[in-house]
Amino acid sequence: MAEYNSKRMKNLISQILVILLLVFSISAQENQPVLFDEFGKLYNDDLLARIYGLSIEADKIPNSKALVQISGGNDNYFAPYILGSSIKSGWKNNIKQPAEKLLIQFCDVNEGTFNTRFFIVRENDKVETCNENLIIPKQTVRVENVSYIDYGLTPRTVFDSIEDTYLSTDSSPVQYSEFALSVLKRFLKESPESRLYVIAYLQTNFEEDENGKIIVGSSRSLDKKSYAANMFRAARDKLIKKGFSPSQIITIDGGYVNNWGRRLEFWFVPKSGEIPKPKPDYIQKKIGKLK
């Protein structure tokens, strides 16, 4: 009888332990952020619509926040960070949600295809960190482009961040990414012999005929060379202000490109990496200097 009761007690304890483990497991799941949306690459108009949906859902639950996890990138080192800046811009500037209600994590970047997940974080949910797994590239990579199509190119030319401006519904942002710049700064700091190359392209401002052929105008149609100097100055001043070493910043005149191509290109070049070569599609005739 005593042996029977002992076995029965052991079975009862085992059952209780199983129940407690199950309860703990369920409780742990209940204290995890709730997946709201998941997607791959999107155009900005679709992205903004999804951010808006996330905002509405977060507002339904008192004291909740939104969590964004971005992973992948297929060796496009800076693309996940530019996307993170775009999401932050849409959340803060377009939808007017408080920045502190949005958490952004970068997980296993550059491994596999792009994947973005939106979560709702309730008041008692536990947000665990993920592994970024970011490795300094061993080859030259382009960081991003910053467009200067719609800017007045004066000596006071600005260098804006995506986070501080409205998210455009165009397919790509025209400002720089704070997240990407932060990663670039880490790369340069951890590899002192690496360099940041900045290439400036100016516009020809020539028009196309009905067949798409460029109509070549006079040299007076070209951007002034001073435009490139103003673009370089704005970018360099901001980079140095953010802690970049002036000795690691190298500027290159990229020449002229047809249509709406006025921009700065940013390239990370590691030690022994290939220096990026400008690719102008219009060569200015030597008929005198532009003022």
JSON list of N, CA and C in Angstrom, two decimals, residues 95-142:
[
{"chain": "A", "resi": 95, "resn": "ILE", "atom": "N", "xyz": [2.77, 60.10, -40.07]},
{"chain": "A", "resi": 95, "resn": "ILE", "atom": "CA", "xyz": [1.62, 59.69, -39.27]},
{"chain": "A", "resi": 95, "resn": "ILE", "atom": "C", "xyz": [1.55, 60.44, -37.94]},
{"chain": "A", "resi": 96, "resn": "LYS", "atom": "N", "xyz": [2.66, 61.08, -37.56]},
{"chain": "A", "resi": 96, "resn": "LYS", "atom": "CA", "xyz": [2.69, 61.92, -36.35]},
{"chain": "A", "resi": 96, "resn": "LYS", "atom": "C", "xyz": [2.58, 61.10, -35.07]},
{"chain": "A", "resi": 97, "resn": "GLN", "atom": "N", "xyz": [3.19, 59.91, -35.08]},
{"chain": "A", "resi": 97, "resn": "GLN", "atom": "CA", "xyz": [3.26, 59.12, -33.86]},
{"chain": "A", "resi": 97, "resn": "GLN", "atom": "C", "xyz": [4.53, 59.48, -33.09]},
{"chain": "A", "resi": 98, "resn": "PRO", "atom": "N", "xyz": [4.51, 59.41, -31.76]},
{"chain": "A", "resi": 98, "resn": "PRO", "atom": "CA", "xyz": [5.71, 59.70, -30.97]},
{"chain": "A", "resi": 98, "resn": "PRO", "atom": "C", "xyz": [6.85, 58.73, -31.31]},
{"chain": "A", "resi": 99, "resn": "ALA", "atom": "N", "xyz": [8.03, 59.26, -31.47]},
{"chain": "A", "resi": 99, "resn": "ALA", "atom": "CA", "xyz": [9.18, 58.42, -31.83]},
{"chain": "A", "resi": 99, "resn": "ALA", "atom": "C", "xyz": [9.45, 57.36, -30.77]},
{"chain": "A", "resi": 100, "resn": "GLU", "atom": "N", "xyz": [9.17, 57.67, -29.50]},
{"chain": "A", "resi": 100, "resn": "GLU", "atom": "CA", "xyz": [9.46, 56.72, -28.43]},
{"chain": "A", "resi": 100, "resn": "GLU", "atom": "C", "xyz": [8.52, 55.51, -28.42]},
{"chain": "A", "resi": 101, "resn": "LYS", "atom": "N", "xyz": [7.46, 55.56, -29.22]},
{"chain": "A", "resi": 101, "resn": "LYS", "atom": "CA", "xyz": [6.54, 54.42, -29.31]},
{"chain": "A", "resi": 101, "resn": "LYS", "atom": "C", "xyz": [6.96, 53.42, -30.40]},
{"chain": "A", "resi": 102, "resn": "LEU", "atom": "N", "xyz": [8.10, 53.68, -31.03]},
{"chain": "A", "resi": 102, "resn": "LEU", "atom": "CA", "xyz": [8.57, 52.79, -32.10]},
{"chain": "A", "resi": 102, "resn": "LEU", "atom": "C", "xyz": [9.95, 52.24, -31.75]},
{"chain": "A", "resi": 103, "resn": "LEU", "atom": "N", "xyz": [10.08, 50.92, -31.77]},
{"chain": "A", "resi": 103, "resn": "LEU", "atom": "CA", "xyz": [11.35, 50.24, -31.55]},
{"chain": "A", "resi": 103, "resn": "LEU", "atom": "C", "xyz": [11.76, 49.58, -32.85]},
{"chain": "A", "resi": 104, "resn": "ILE", "atom": "N", "xyz": [13.04, 49.75, -33.24]},
{"chain": "A", "resi": 104, "resn": "ILE", "atom": "CA", "xyz": [13.52, 49.15, -34.48]},
{"chain": "A", "resi": 104, "resn": "ILE", "atom": "C", "xyz": [14.75, 48.30, -34.18]},
{"chain": "A", "resi": 105, "resn": "GLN", "atom": "N", "xyz": [14.72, 47.04, -34.63]},
{"chain": "A", "resi": 105, "resn": "GLN", "atom": "CA", "xyz": [15.84, 46.13, -34.47]},
{"chain": "A", "resi": 105, "resn": "GLN", "atom": "C", "xyz": [16.31, 45.63, -35.84]},
{"chain": "A", "resi": 106, "resn": "PHE", "atom": "N", "xyz": [17.62, 45.46, -35.95]},
{"chain": "A", "resi": 106, "resn": "PHE", "atom": "CA", "xyz": [18.21, 44.90, -37.17]},
{"chain": "A", "resi": 106, "resn": "PHE", "atom": "C", "xyz": [18.78, 43.53, -36.82]},
{"chain": "A", "resi": 107, "resn": "CYS", "atom": "N", "xyz": [18.29, 42.50, -37.49]},
{"chain": "A", "resi": 107, "resn": "CYS", "atom": "CA", "xyz": [18.60, 41.11, -37.13]},
{"chain": "A", "resi": 107, "resn": "CYS", "atom": "C", "xyz": [19.18, 40.36, -38.33]},
{"chain": "A", "resi": 108, "resn": "ASP", "atom": "N", "xyz": [20.35, 39.75, -38.13]},
{"chain": "A", "resi": 108, "resn": "ASP", "atom": "CA", "xyz": [20.96, 38.93, -39.19]},
{"chain": "A", "resi": 108, "resn": "ASP", "atom": "C", "xyz": [20.95, 39.67, -40.53]},
{"chain": "A", "resi": 109, "resn": "VAL", "atom": "N", "xyz": [21.43, 40.89, -40.52]},
{"chain": "A", "resi": 109, "resn": "VAL", "atom": "CA", "xyz": [21.43, 41.68, -41.74]},
{"chain": "A", "resi": 109, "resn": "VAL", "atom": "C", "xyz": [22.36, 41.06, -42.78]},
{"chain": "A", "resi": 110, "resn": "ASN", "atom": "N", "xyz": [22.01, 41.24, -44.04]},
{"chain": "A", "resi": 110, "resn": "ASN", "atom": "CA", "xyz": [22.78, 40.77, -45.18]},
{"chain": "A", "resi": 110, "resn": "ASN", "atom": "C", "xyz": [22.76, 39.26, -45.34]},
{"chain": "A", "resi": 111, "resn": "GLU", "atom": "N", "xyz": [21.96, 38.55, -44.53]},
{"chain": "A", "resi": 111, "resn": "GLU", "atom": "CA", "xyz": [21.85, 37.11, -44.67]},
{"chain": "A", "resi": 111, "resn": "GLU", "atom": "C", "xyz": [20.45, 36.75, -45.18]},
{"chain": "A", "resi": 112, "resn": "GLY", "atom": "N", "xyz": [20.37, 36.27, -46.41]},
{"chain": "A", "resi": 112, "resn": "GLY", "atom": "CA", "xyz": [19.07, 35.91, -46.97]},
{"chain": "A", "resi": 112, "resn": "GLY", "atom": "C", "xyz": [18.34, 37.11, -47.55]},
{"chain": "A", "resi": 113, "resn": "THR", "atom": "N", "xyz": [17.10, 36.87, -47.92]},
{"chain": "A", "resi": 113, "resn": "THR", "atom": "CA", "xyz": [16.30, 37.91, -48.56]},
{"chain": "A", "resi": 113, "resn": "THR", "atom": "C", "xyz": [15.74, 38.88, -47.53]},
{"chain": "A", "resi": 114, "resn": "PHE", "atom": "N", "xyz": [15.37, 40.03, -48.01]},
{"chain": "A", "resi": 114, "resn": "PHE", "atom": "CA", "xyz": [14.77, 41.07, -47.18]},
{"chain": "A", "resi": 114, "resn": "PHE", "atom": "C", "xyz": [13.52, 40.53, -46.48]},
{"chain": "A", "resi": 115, "resn": "ASN", "atom": "N", "xyz": [13.40, 40.82, -45.20]},
{"chain": "A", "resi": 115, "resn": "ASN", "atom": "CA", "xyz": [12.19, 40.47, -44.47]},
{"chain": "A", "resi": 115, "resn": "ASN", "atom": "C", "xyz": [11.97, 41.48, -43.35]},
{"chain": "A", "resi": 116, "resn": "THR", "atom": "N", "xyz": [10.76, 42.01, -43.29]},
{"chain": "A", "resi": 116, "resn": "THR", "atom": "CA", "xyz": [10.42, 42.98, -42.25]},
{"chain": "A", "resi": 116, "resn": "THR", "atom": "C", "xyz": [9.20, 42.48, -41.51]},
{"chain": "A", "resi": 117, "resn": "ARG", "atom": "N", "xyz": [9.27, 42.53, -40.17]},
{"chain": "A", "resi": 117, "resn": "ARG", "atom": "CA", "xyz": [8.15, 42.10, -39.34]},
{"chain": "A", "resi": 117, "resn": "ARG", "atom": "C", "xyz": [7.73, 43.22, -38.40]},
{"chain": "A", "resi": 118, "resn": "PHE", "atom": "N", "xyz": [6.43, 43.45, -38.33]},
{"chain": "A", "resi": 118, "resn": "PHE", "atom": "CA", "xyz": [5.84, 44.43, -37.42]},
{"chain": "A", "resi": 118, "resn": "PHE", "atom": "C", "xyz": [5.21, 43.69, -36.24]},
{"chain": "A", "resi": 119, "resn": "PHE", "atom": "N", "xyz": [5.51, 44.15, -35.04]},
{"chain": "A", "resi": 119, "resn": "PHE", "atom": "CA", "xyz": [4.93, 43.57, -33.83]},
{"chain": "A", "resi": 119, "resn": "PHE", "atom": "C", "xyz": [4.23, 44.65, -33.01]},
{"chain": "A", "resi": 120, "resn": "ILE", "atom": "N", "xyz": [3.25, 44.23, -32.22]},
{"chain": "A", "resi": 120, "resn": "ILE", "atom": "CA", "xyz": [2.66, 45.07, -31.19]},
{"chain": "A", "resi": 120, "resn": "ILE", "atom": "C", "xyz": [3.23, 44.63, -29.85]},
{"chain": "A", "resi": 121, "resn": "VAL", "atom": "N", "xyz": [3.81, 45.57, -29.13]},
{"chain": "A", "resi": 121, "resn": "VAL", "atom": "CA", "xyz": [4.40, 45.28, -27.82]},
{"chain": "A", "resi": 121, "resn": "VAL", "atom": "C", "xyz": [3.48, 45.84, -26.74]},
{"chain": "A", "resi": 122, "resn": "ARG", "atom": "N", "xyz": [2.83, 44.93, -26.00]},
{"chain": "A", "resi": 122, "resn": "ARG", "atom": "CA", "xyz": [1.94, 45.37, -24.92]},
{"chain": "A", "resi": 122, "resn": "ARG", "atom": "C", "xyz": [2.75, 45.74, -23.69]},
{"chain": "A", "resi": 123, "resn": "GLU", "atom": "N", "xyz": [2.08, 46.31, -22.72]},
{"chain": "A", "resi": 123, "resn": "GLU", "atom": "CA", "xyz": [2.77, 46.92, -21.57]},
{"chain": "A", "resi": 123, "resn": "GLU", "atom": "C", "xyz": [3.69, 45.95, -20.85]},
{"chain": "A", "resi": 124, "resn": "ASN", "atom": "N", "xyz": [3.28, 44.69, -20.69]},
{"chain": "A", "resi": 124, "resn": "ASN", "atom": "CA", "xyz": [4.07, 43.72, -19.93]},
{"chain": "A", "resi": 124, "resn": "ASN", "atom": "C", "xyz": [4.84, 42.74, -20.82]},
{"chain": "A", "resi": 125, "resn": "ASP", "atom": "N", "xyz": [4.87, 42.98, -22.11]},
{"chain": "A", "resi": 125, "resn": "ASP", "atom": "CA", "xyz": [5.60, 42.11, -23.02]},
{"chain": "A", "resi": 125, "resn": "ASP", "atom": "C", "xyz": [7.11, 42.31, -22.85]},
{"chain": "A", "resi": 126, "resn": "LYS", "atom": "N", "xyz": [7.84, 41.23, -23.03]},
{"chain": "A", "resi": 126, "resn": "LYS", "atom": "CA", "xyz": [9.29, 41.27, -22.96]},
{"chain": "A", "resi": 126, "resn": "LYS", "atom": "C", "xyz": [9.87, 41.31, -24.37]},
{"chain": "A", "resi": 127, "resn": "VAL", "atom": "N", "xyz": [10.65, 42.34, -24.66]},
{"chain": "A", "resi": 127, "resn": "VAL", "atom": "CA", "xyz": [11.29, 42.47, -25.97]},
{"chain": "A", "resi": 127, "resn": "VAL", "atom": "C", "xyz": [12.73, 41.99, -25.86]},
{"chain": "A", "resi": 128, "resn": "GLU", "atom": "N", "xyz": [13.04, 40.92, -26.53]},
{"chain": "A", "resi": 128, "resn": "GLU", "atom": "CA", "xyz": [14.39, 40.38, -26.50]},
{"chain": "A", "resi": 128, "resn": "GLU", "atom": "C", "xyz": [15.20, 40.96, -27.65]},
{"chain": "A", "resi": 129, "resn": "THR", "atom": "N", "xyz": [16.49, 41.11, -27.41]},
{"chain": "A", "resi": 129, "resn": "THR", "atom": "CA", "xyz": [17.37, 41.62, -28.46]},
{"chain": "A", "resi": 129, "resn": "THR", "atom": "C", "xyz": [17.65, 40.52, -29.47]},
{"chain": "A", "resi": 130, "resn": "CYS", "atom": "N", "xyz": [17.97, 40.91, -30.69]},
{"chain": "A", "resi": 130, "resn": "CYS", "atom": "CA", "xyz": [18.33, 39.94, -31.72]},
{"chain": "A", "resi": 130, "resn": "CYS", "atom": "C", "xyz": [19.78, 40.21, -32.15]},
{"chain": "A", "resi": 131, "resn": "ASN", "atom": "N", "xyz": [20.38, 39.23, -32.79]},
{"chain": "A", "resi": 131, "resn": "ASN", "atom": "CA", "xyz": [21.76, 39.36, -33.25]},
{"chain": "A", "resi": 131, "resn": "ASN", "atom": "C", "xyz": [21.81, 40.10, -34.58]},
{"chain": "A", "resi": 132, "resn": "GLU", "atom": "N", "xyz": [22.54, 41.19, -34.60]},
{"chain": "A", "resi": 132, "resn": "GLU", "atom": "CA", "xyz": [22.66, 41.96, -35.83]},
{"chain": "A", "resi": 132, "resn": "GLU", "atom": "C", "xyz": [23.55, 41.24, -36.84]},
{"chain": "A", "resi": 133, "resn": "ASN", "atom": "N", "xyz": [24.63, 40.63, -36.33]},
{"chain": "A", "resi": 133, "resn": "ASN", "atom": "CA", "xyz": [25.55, 39.85, -37.18]},
{"chain": "A", "resi": 133, "resn": "ASN", "atom": "C", "xyz": [26.08, 40.67, -38.36]},
{"chain": "A", "resi": 134, "resn": "LEU", "atom": "N", "xyz": [26.46, 41.88, -38.09]},
{"chain": "A", "resi": 134, "resn": "LEU", "atom": "CA", "xyz": [27.00, 42.75, -39.14]},
{"chain": "A", "resi": 134, "resn": "LEU", "atom": "C", "xyz": [28.51, 42.60, -39.22]},
{"chain": "A", "resi": 135, "resn": "ILE", "atom": "N", "xyz": [29.01, 42.33, -40.41]},
{"chain": "A", "resi": 135, "resn": "ILE", "atom": "CA", "xyz": [30.44, 42.13, -40.64]},
{"chain": "A", "resi": 135, "resn": "ILE", "atom": "C", "xyz": [30.95, 43.20, -41.59]},
{"chain": "A", "resi": 136, "resn": "ILE", "atom": "N", "xyz": [32.12, 43.75, -41.28]},
{"chain": "A", "resi": 136, "resn": "ILE", "atom": "CA", "xyz": [32.71, 44.77, -42.15]},
{"chain": "A", "resi": 136, "resn": "ILE", "atom": "C", "xyz": [32.98, 44.17, -43.53]},
{"chain": "A", "resi": 137, "resn": "PRO", "atom": "N", "xyz": [32.47, 44.79, -44.59]},
{"chain": "A", "resi": 137, "resn": "PRO", "atom": "CA", "xyz": [32.69, 44.23, -45.94]},
{"chain": "A", "resi": 137, "resn": "PRO", "atom": "C", "xyz": [34.16, 44.26, -46.34]},
{"chain": "A", "resi": 138, "resn": "LYS", "atom": "N", "xyz": [34.57, 43.25, -47.08]},
{"chain": "A", "resi": 138, "resn": "LYS", "atom": "CA", "xyz": [35.95, 43.16, -47.55]},
{"chain": "A", "resi": 138, "resn": "LYS", "atom": "C", "xyz": [36.13, 43.74, -48.94]},
{"chain": "A", "resi": 139, "resn": "GLN", "atom": "N", "xyz": [35.01, 44.16, -49.55]},
{"chain": "A", "resi": 139, "resn": "GLN", "atom": "CA", "xyz": [35.08, 44.76, -50.87]},
{"chain": "A", "resi": 139, "resn": "GLN", "atom": "C", "xyz": [34.38, 46.12, -50.85]},
{"chain": "A", "resi": 140, "resn": "THR", "atom": "N", "xyz": [34.60, 46.90, -51.87]},
{"chain": "A", "resi": 140, "resn": "THR", "atom": "CA", "xyz": [33.98, 48.22, -51.97]},
{"chain": "A", "resi": 140, "resn": "THR", "atom": "C", "xyz": [32.47, 48.08, -52.13]},
{"chain": "A", "resi": 141, "resn": "VAL", "atom": "N", "xyz": [31.72, 48.83, -51.33]},
{"chain": "A", "resi": 141, "resn": "VAL", "atom": "CA", "xyz": [30.27, 48.78, -51.42]},
{"chain": "A", "resi": 141, "resn": "VAL", "atom": "C", "xyz": [29.70, 50.20, -51.41]},
{"chain": "A", "resi": 142, "resn": "ARG", "atom": "N", "xyz": [28.62, 50.39, -52.16]},
{"chain": "A", "resi": 142, "resn": "ARG", "atom": "CA", "xyz": [27.97, 51.69, -52.15]},
{"chain": "A", "resi": 142, "resn": "ARG", "atom": "C", "xyz": [27.06, 51.78, -50.94]}
]
